[in-house]
Amino acid sequence: MCGIIGILGGKAVAPLLIDGLRRLEYRGYDSAGIATLSNGAIDRRRSEGKLANLADLVDRDPIEGTIGIGHTRWATHGRPSEANAHPHANERVAVVHNGIIENFQELRRELEAQGHVFETETDSEVIVHLISEQLNQQKTPQDAVAAALKRLEGAFALAILFAGRHDLMIGARRGSPLAVGFGSGEMYLGSDALALAPLTDRICYLEEGDWVVLDHGDAQVFDETDQPVAREVKQTALSGAMIGKGQYRHFMQKEIYEQPAVIGDTLHSLINPMSRTVELPDVPLDLGKVSRFTCCACGTAHYATAVAKYWFEQIARQPVEIDIASEFRYREAPMPEGGVGLFVSQSGETIDTLSALRYAKQQGQTILSIVNVPESAIARESDGVLPTLAGPEIGVASTKAFTTQLAVLACLAIAVGRARGTIDGEQEARLSQSLIEVPARVTEVLQSDAAIKAIAADLIYTRDVLYLGRGLLFPIALEGALKLKELSYIHAEGYAAGEMKHGPIALIDEDVPVIVCAPSGPLFEKTAGNVQEVRARGGAVILISDRAGIERIGEYARHCIEMPAIDPFVAPILYSIPVQLLAYHTAAQKGTDVDQPRNLAKSVTVE
Ligand code: M6R
């Protein structure tokens, strides 16, 4: 979603702001802009579309100044256009805003009645006028912001610039994250640490309701009651070098190829390879005594919890409920005593997942989370955190975040099984060993990349694609379909193979490819039957299976993708790779914007 950068520095700030916005592009946006103080006056450049348009504009019409704010906007209120692009400003104040101001219509009416003239269709512009109104009443910028913040309902992260004040920038957060960066004689604001990575490694995350006053050397943080508070400044491990594409054409491709390493890092943090036991770092409860796990997440992270449900039930005989966070948060679900709320999120900032977490907390659940951003709100509000060590994921499509989430969930299922006494040491060692071998198997699967690219060439002209899987592979069918539609804009649906006869079979004809994820194992013969049914109706099967599976039914498929023979327990992690590659190559060959598909945002911080 929208991205913010603010720089209070000593050098020409425009190129630094545009660089910062480039690092925020991955969040998804449809317009961008910057504002600086040029000889004390607010100056702005904004443009619709990609950042390249803004960079061109600034080349043609340079903008001076050493202090400035920048924004990438993902439209919510008001269409994507130059006029609606941030920063919003008048002659006194410039503001960039992430989030949604829920009471903007009421505030706008009130401000218009006081003579303020609005230029945009956005909710954000009210913030400019609210602050200006306070300044008109002779308040200092700090007091004006403090008063304005109290009028806002909804979610926001803000960076605010004041005409004539080269030494002042104010930030605020409620609901949307905001980080403060400390440089030497320079200060920064960023909607995430990635934006600030090449500028500083000293970061402080504002807490809910905080606002901050920056000058050249320091930051003074206030809480929501305007009391000064101390917030910890942390060293971040992110560096500018981590966010390049390297030899790859797209971030997504790079991230697919990082999976052997990051799955390995994640597993090494949780499995002792000598004893082949799972050792979880931060779980503040007795895993053997959990009445129920309630797992909530969105999108791809939800599919990770769907795999986990099978693992927890099969390995640990543990009752588990899973739900999409946006549904769960309003369902008023009763939650059992002794229950755990388990929240899975790459960004750790997804608003629905965070809200579901807060609901579960009110219901007395112990809160565990699996996140990729350790400083995120979801991590901070959890009783225990199991981090995925995927590193920054820039491509909007979740790839390495998903497989590392699966790695953590698999370890958690083993730990729960051990604690509940449903598996013994030997079974734990076997399951741990099969996980330890996953990175090497992923490397093998990646060797099929060229073959998968050739198969993808067949998909680019299709209108609909079906994905089928059973048991642990059902969520992978759902994930494959989500990946294909979000990247290539081809309509795709994932189904439990056994459901096919209950409706989707009507869709099958020679124009509808059916991608079947079917490793050898107890459910293989059932899925083999579905393959025959698809063939009988002229459908073209793309079979993803191991050698034994391909020998058995490969002759009925138009294409086969051969996978290594593996323990069925780890199949969901391995079978994620070909579905990622199929979606990636289909989109790349179609020429869609792979890393920033249209309309999508990397982390969804508004409802
Ligand atoms: O940051 P989160 O893991 O909470 O994000 C959840 C979803 O928005 C995310 O997985 C989304 O579905 C991806 N674009 C899928 O590739």
mmCIF file with all atom_site columns, N, CA and C in Angstrom, residues 504-535:
data_model
loop_
_atom_site.group_PDB
_atom_site.id
_atom_site.type_symbol
_atom_site.label_atom_id
_atom_site.label_alt_id
_atom_site.label_comp_id
_atom_site.label_asym_id
_atom_site.label_entity_id
_atom_site.label_seq_id
_atom_site.pdbx_PDB_ins_code
_atom_site.Cartn_x
_atom_site.Cartn_y
_atom_site.Cartn_z
_atom_site.occupancy
_atom_site.B_iso_or_equiv
_atom_site.pdbx_formal_charge
_atom_site.auth_seq_id
_atom_site.auth_comp_id
_atom_site.auth_asym_id
_atom_site.auth_atom_id
_atom_site.pdbx_PDB_model_num
ATOM 1  N N  . PRO A 1 504 ? -17.190 -27.870 -10.702 1.00 0.00 ? 504 PRO A N  1
ATOM 2  C CA . PRO A 1 504 ? -16.174 -27.335 -11.636 1.00 0.00 ? 504 PRO A CA 1
ATOM 3  C C  . PRO A 1 504 ? -15.986 -28.177 -12.889 1.00 0.00 ? 504 PRO A C  1
ATOM 4  N N  . ILE A 1 505 ? -16.357 -29.446 -12.839 1.00 0.00 ? 505 ILE A N  1
ATOM 5  C CA . ILE A 1 505 ? -16.159 -30.308 -14.014 1.00 0.00 ? 505 ILE A CA 1
ATOM 6  C C  . ILE A 1 505 ? -16.918 -29.750 -15.224 1.00 0.00 ? 505 ILE A C  1
ATOM 7  N N  . ALA A 1 506 ? -17.960 -28.964 -14.953 1.00 0.00 ? 506 ALA A N  1
ATOM 8  C CA . ALA A 1 506 ? -18.729 -28.372 -16.050 1.00 0.00 ? 506 ALA A CA 1
ATOM 9  C C  . ALA A 1 506 ? -17.883 -27.411 -16.875 1.00 0.00 ? 506 ALA A C  1
ATOM 10 N N  . LEU A 1 507 ? -16.817 -26.884 -16.268 1.00 0.00 ? 507 LEU A N  1
ATOM 11 C CA . LEU A 1 507 ? -15.981 -25.901 -16.981 1.00 0.00 ? 507 LEU A CA 1
ATOM 12 C C  . LEU A 1 507 ? -15.015 -26.553 -17.955 1.00 0.00 ? 507 LEU A C  1
ATOM 13 N N  . ILE A 1 508 ? -14.814 -27.849 -17.785 1.00 0.00 ? 508 ILE A N  1
ATOM 14 C CA . ILE A 1 508 ? -13.686 -28.466 -18.499 1.00 0.00 ? 508 ILE A CA 1
ATOM 15 C C  . ILE A 1 508 ? -14.003 -28.693 -19.974 1.00 0.00 ? 508 ILE A C  1
ATOM 16 N N  . ASP A 1 509 ? -13.142 -28.166 -20.819 1.00 0.00 ? 509 ASP A N  1
ATOM 17 C CA . ASP A 1 509 ? -13.122 -28.503 -22.234 1.00 0.00 ? 509 ASP A CA 1
ATOM 18 C C  . ASP A 1 509 ? -11.689 -28.320 -22.705 1.00 0.00 ? 509 ASP A C  1
ATOM 19 N N  . GLU A 1 510 ? -11.474 -28.418 -24.008 1.00 0.00 ? 510 GLU A N  1
ATOM 20 C CA . GLU A 1 510 ? -10.084 -28.408 -24.504 1.00 0.00 ? 510 GLU A CA 1
ATOM 21 C C  . GLU A 1 510 ? -9.371  -27.061 -24.284 1.00 0.00 ? 510 GLU A C  1
ATOM 22 N N  . ASP A 1 511 ? -10.135 -26.026 -23.931 1.00 0.00 ? 511 ASP A N  1
ATOM 23 C CA . ASP A 1 511 ? -9.512  -24.715 -23.723 1.00 0.00 ? 511 ASP A CA 1
ATOM 24 C C  . ASP A 1 511 ? -9.141  -24.444 -22.265 1.00 0.00 ? 511 ASP A C  1
ATOM 25 N N  . VAL A 1 512 ? -9.469  -25.370 -21.386 1.00 0.00 ? 512 VAL A N  1
ATOM 26 C CA . VAL A 1 512 ? -9.216  -25.113 -19.960 1.00 0.00 ? 512 VAL A CA 1
ATOM 27 C C  . VAL A 1 512 ? -8.136  -26.068 -19.433 1.00 0.00 ? 512 VAL A C  1
ATOM 28 N N  . PRO A 1 513 ? -6.901  -25.568 -19.302 1.00 0.00 ? 513 PRO A N  1
ATOM 29 C CA . PRO A 1 513 ? -5.864  -26.425 -18.732 1.00 0.00 ? 513 PRO A CA 1
ATOM 30 C C  . PRO A 1 513 ? -6.177  -26.738 -17.265 1.00 0.00 ? 513 PRO A C  1
ATOM 31 N N  . VAL A 1 514 ? -5.831  -27.942 -16.853 1.00 0.00 ? 514 VAL A N  1
ATOM 32 C CA . VAL A 1 514 ? -6.052  -28.362 -15.461 1.00 0.00 ? 514 VAL A CA 1
ATOM 33 C C  . VAL A 1 514 ? -4.699  -28.781 -14.882 1.00 0.00 ? 514 VAL A C  1
ATOM 34 N N  . ILE A 1 515 ? -4.268  -28.026 -13.901 1.00 0.00 ? 515 ILE A N  1
ATOM 35 C CA . ILE A 1 515 ? -2.956  -28.292 -13.301 1.00 0.00 ? 515 ILE A CA 1
ATOM 36 C C  . ILE A 1 515 ? -3.181  -29.156 -12.067 1.00 0.00 ? 515 ILE A C  1
ATOM 37 N N  . VAL A 1 516 ? -2.603  -30.337 -12.083 1.00 0.00 ? 516 VAL A N  1
ATOM 38 C CA . VAL A 1 516 ? -2.883  -31.316 -11.028 1.00 0.00 ? 516 VAL A CA 1
ATOM 39 C C  . VAL A 1 516 ? -1.619  -31.517 -10.192 1.00 0.00 ? 516 VAL A C  1
ATOM 40 N N  . CYS A 1 517 ? -1.724  -31.219 -8.890  1.00 0.00 ? 517 CYS A N  1
ATOM 41 C CA . CYS A 1 517 ? -0.597  -31.420 -7.963  1.00 0.00 ? 517 CYS A CA 1
ATOM 42 C C  . CYS A 1 517 ? -0.831  -32.756 -7.278  1.00 0.00 ? 517 CYS A C  1
ATOM 43 N N  . ALA A 1 518 ? -0.052  -33.774 -7.630  1.00 0.00 ? 518 ALA A N  1
ATOM 44 C CA . ALA A 1 518 ? -0.367  -35.123 -7.141  1.00 0.00 ? 518 ALA A CA 1
ATOM 45 C C  . ALA A 1 518 ? 0.899   -35.928 -6.861  1.00 0.00 ? 518 ALA A C  1
ATOM 46 N N  . PRO A 1 519 ? 1.519   -35.731 -5.708  1.00 0.00 ? 519 PRO A N  1
ATOM 47 C CA . PRO A 1 519 ? 2.663   -36.580 -5.379  1.00 0.00 ? 519 PRO A CA 1
ATOM 48 C C  . PRO A 1 519 ? 2.200   -38.011 -5.100  1.00 0.00 ? 519 PRO A C  1
ATOM 49 N N  . SER A 1 520 ? 3.103   -38.979 -5.319  1.00 0.00 ? 520 SER A N  1
ATOM 50 C CA . SER A 1 520 ? 2.761   -40.353 -4.929  1.00 0.00 ? 520 SER A CA 1
ATOM 51 C C  . SER A 1 520 ? 2.459   -40.368 -3.447  1.00 0.00 ? 520 SER A C  1
ATOM 52 N N  . GLY A 1 521 ? 1.585   -41.266 -3.045  1.00 0.00 ? 521 GLY A N  1
ATOM 53 C CA . GLY A 1 521 ? 1.244   -41.342 -1.624  1.00 0.00 ? 521 GLY A CA 1
ATOM 54 C C  . GLY A 1 521 ? -0.156  -41.866 -1.490  1.00 0.00 ? 521 GLY A C  1
ATOM 55 N N  . PRO A 1 522 ? -0.668  -41.833 -0.275  1.00 0.00 ? 522 PRO A N  1
ATOM 56 C CA . PRO A 1 522 ? -1.949  -42.487 -0.016  1.00 0.00 ? 522 PRO A CA 1
ATOM 57 C C  . PRO A 1 522 ? -3.107  -41.958 -0.863  1.00 0.00 ? 522 PRO A C  1
ATOM 58 N N  . LEU A 1 523 ? -3.074  -40.694 -1.246  1.00 0.00 ? 523 LEU A N  1
ATOM 59 C CA . LEU A 1 523 ? -4.223  -40.126 -1.968  1.00 0.00 ? 523 LEU A CA 1
ATOM 60 C C  . LEU A 1 523 ? -4.024  -40.119 -3.491  1.00 0.00 ? 523 LEU A C  1
ATOM 61 N N  . PHE A 1 524 ? -2.869  -40.651 -3.938  1.00 0.00 ? 524 PHE A N  1
ATOM 62 C CA . PHE A 1 524 ? -2.537  -40.508 -5.363  1.00 0.00 ? 524 PHE A CA 1
ATOM 63 C C  . PHE A 1 524 ? -3.605  -41.130 -6.270  1.00 0.00 ? 524 PHE A C  1
ATOM 64 N N  . GLU A 1 525 ? -4.028  -42.363 -5.937  1.00 0.00 ? 525 GLU A N  1
ATOM 65 C CA . GLU A 1 525 ? -4.954  -43.064 -6.848  1.00 0.00 ? 525 GLU A CA 1
ATOM 66 C C  . GLU A 1 525 ? -6.272  -42.310 -7.000  1.00 0.00 ? 525 GLU A C  1
ATOM 67 N N  . LYS A 1 526 ? -6.675  -41.645 -5.923  1.00 0.00 ? 526 LYS A N  1
ATOM 68 C CA . LYS A 1 526 ? -7.923  -40.862 -5.991  1.00 0.00 ? 526 LYS A CA 1
ATOM 69 C C  . LYS A 1 526 ? -7.757  -39.727 -7.022  1.00 0.00 ? 526 LYS A C  1
ATOM 70 N N  . THR A 1 527 ? -6.612  -39.049 -6.934  1.00 0.00 ? 527 THR A N  1
ATOM 71 C CA . THR A 1 527 ? -6.400  -37.929 -7.863  1.00 0.00 ? 527 THR A CA 1
ATOM 72 C C  . THR A 1 527 ? -6.200  -38.453 -9.279  1.00 0.00 ? 527 THR A C  1
ATOM 73 N N  . ALA A 1 528 ? -5.589  -39.642 -9.398  1.00 0.00 ? 528 ALA A N  1
ATOM 74 C CA . ALA A 1 528 ? -5.410  -40.242 -10.734 1.00 0.00 ? 528 ALA A CA 1
ATOM 75 C C  . ALA A 1 528 ? -6.782  -40.400 -11.392 1.00 0.00 ? 528 ALA A C  1
ATOM 76 N N  . GLY A 1 529 ? -7.777  -40.762 -10.594 1.00 0.00 ? 529 GLY A N  1
ATOM 77 C CA . GLY A 1 529 ? -9.137  -40.897 -11.126 1.00 0.00 ? 529 GLY A CA 1
ATOM 78 C C  . GLY A 1 529 ? -9.636  -39.568 -11.670 1.00 0.00 ? 529 GLY A C  1
ATOM 79 N N  . ASN A 1 530 ? -9.339  -38.481 -10.987 1.00 0.00 ? 530 ASN A N  1
ATOM 80 C CA . ASN A 1 530 ? -9.763  -37.151 -11.466 1.00 0.00 ? 530 ASN A CA 1
ATOM 81 C C  . ASN A 1 530 ? -9.078  -36.798 -12.784 1.00 0.00 ? 530 ASN A C  1
ATOM 82 N N  . VAL A 1 531 ? -7.812  -37.210 -12.914 1.00 0.00 ? 531 VAL A N  1
ATOM 83 C CA . VAL A 1 531 ? -7.088  -36.937 -14.163 1.00 0.00 ? 531 VAL A CA 1
ATOM 84 C C  . VAL A 1 531 ? -7.818  -37.627 -15.321 1.00 0.00 ? 531 VAL A C  1
ATOM 85 N N  . GLN A 1 532 ? -8.256  -38.864 -15.094 1.00 0.00 ? 532 GLN A N  1
ATOM 86 C CA . GLN A 1 532 ? -8.988  -39.580 -16.161 1.00 0.00 ? 532 GLN A CA 1
ATOM 87 C C  . GLN A 1 532 ? -10.280 -38.839 -16.522 1.00 0.00 ? 532 GLN A C  1
ATOM 88 N N  . GLU A 1 533 ? -10.928 -38.326 -15.499 1.00 0.00 ? 533 GLU A N  1
ATOM 89 C CA . GLU A 1 533 ? -12.202 -37.624 -15.758 1.00 0.00 ? 533 GLU A CA 1
ATOM 90 C C  . GLU A 1 533 ? -11.973 -36.350 -16.585 1.00 0.00 ? 533 GLU A C  1
ATOM 91 N N  . VAL A 1 534 ? -10.862 -35.664 -16.295 1.00 0.00 ? 534 VAL A N  1
ATOM 92 C CA . VAL A 1 534 ? -10.546 -34.451 -17.064 1.00 0.00 ? 534 VAL A CA 1
ATOM 93 C C  . VAL A 1 534 ? -10.246 -34.843 -18.510 1.00 0.00 ? 534 VAL A C  1
ATOM 94 N N  . ARG A 1 535 ? -9.439  -35.884 -18.680 1.00 0.00 ? 535 ARG A N  1
ATOM 95 C CA . ARG A 1 535 ? -9.077  -36.327 -20.044 1.00 0.00 ? 535 ARG A CA 1
ATOM 96 C C  . ARG A 1 535 ? -10.323 -36.717 -20.826 1.00 0.00 ? 535 ARG A C  1
#
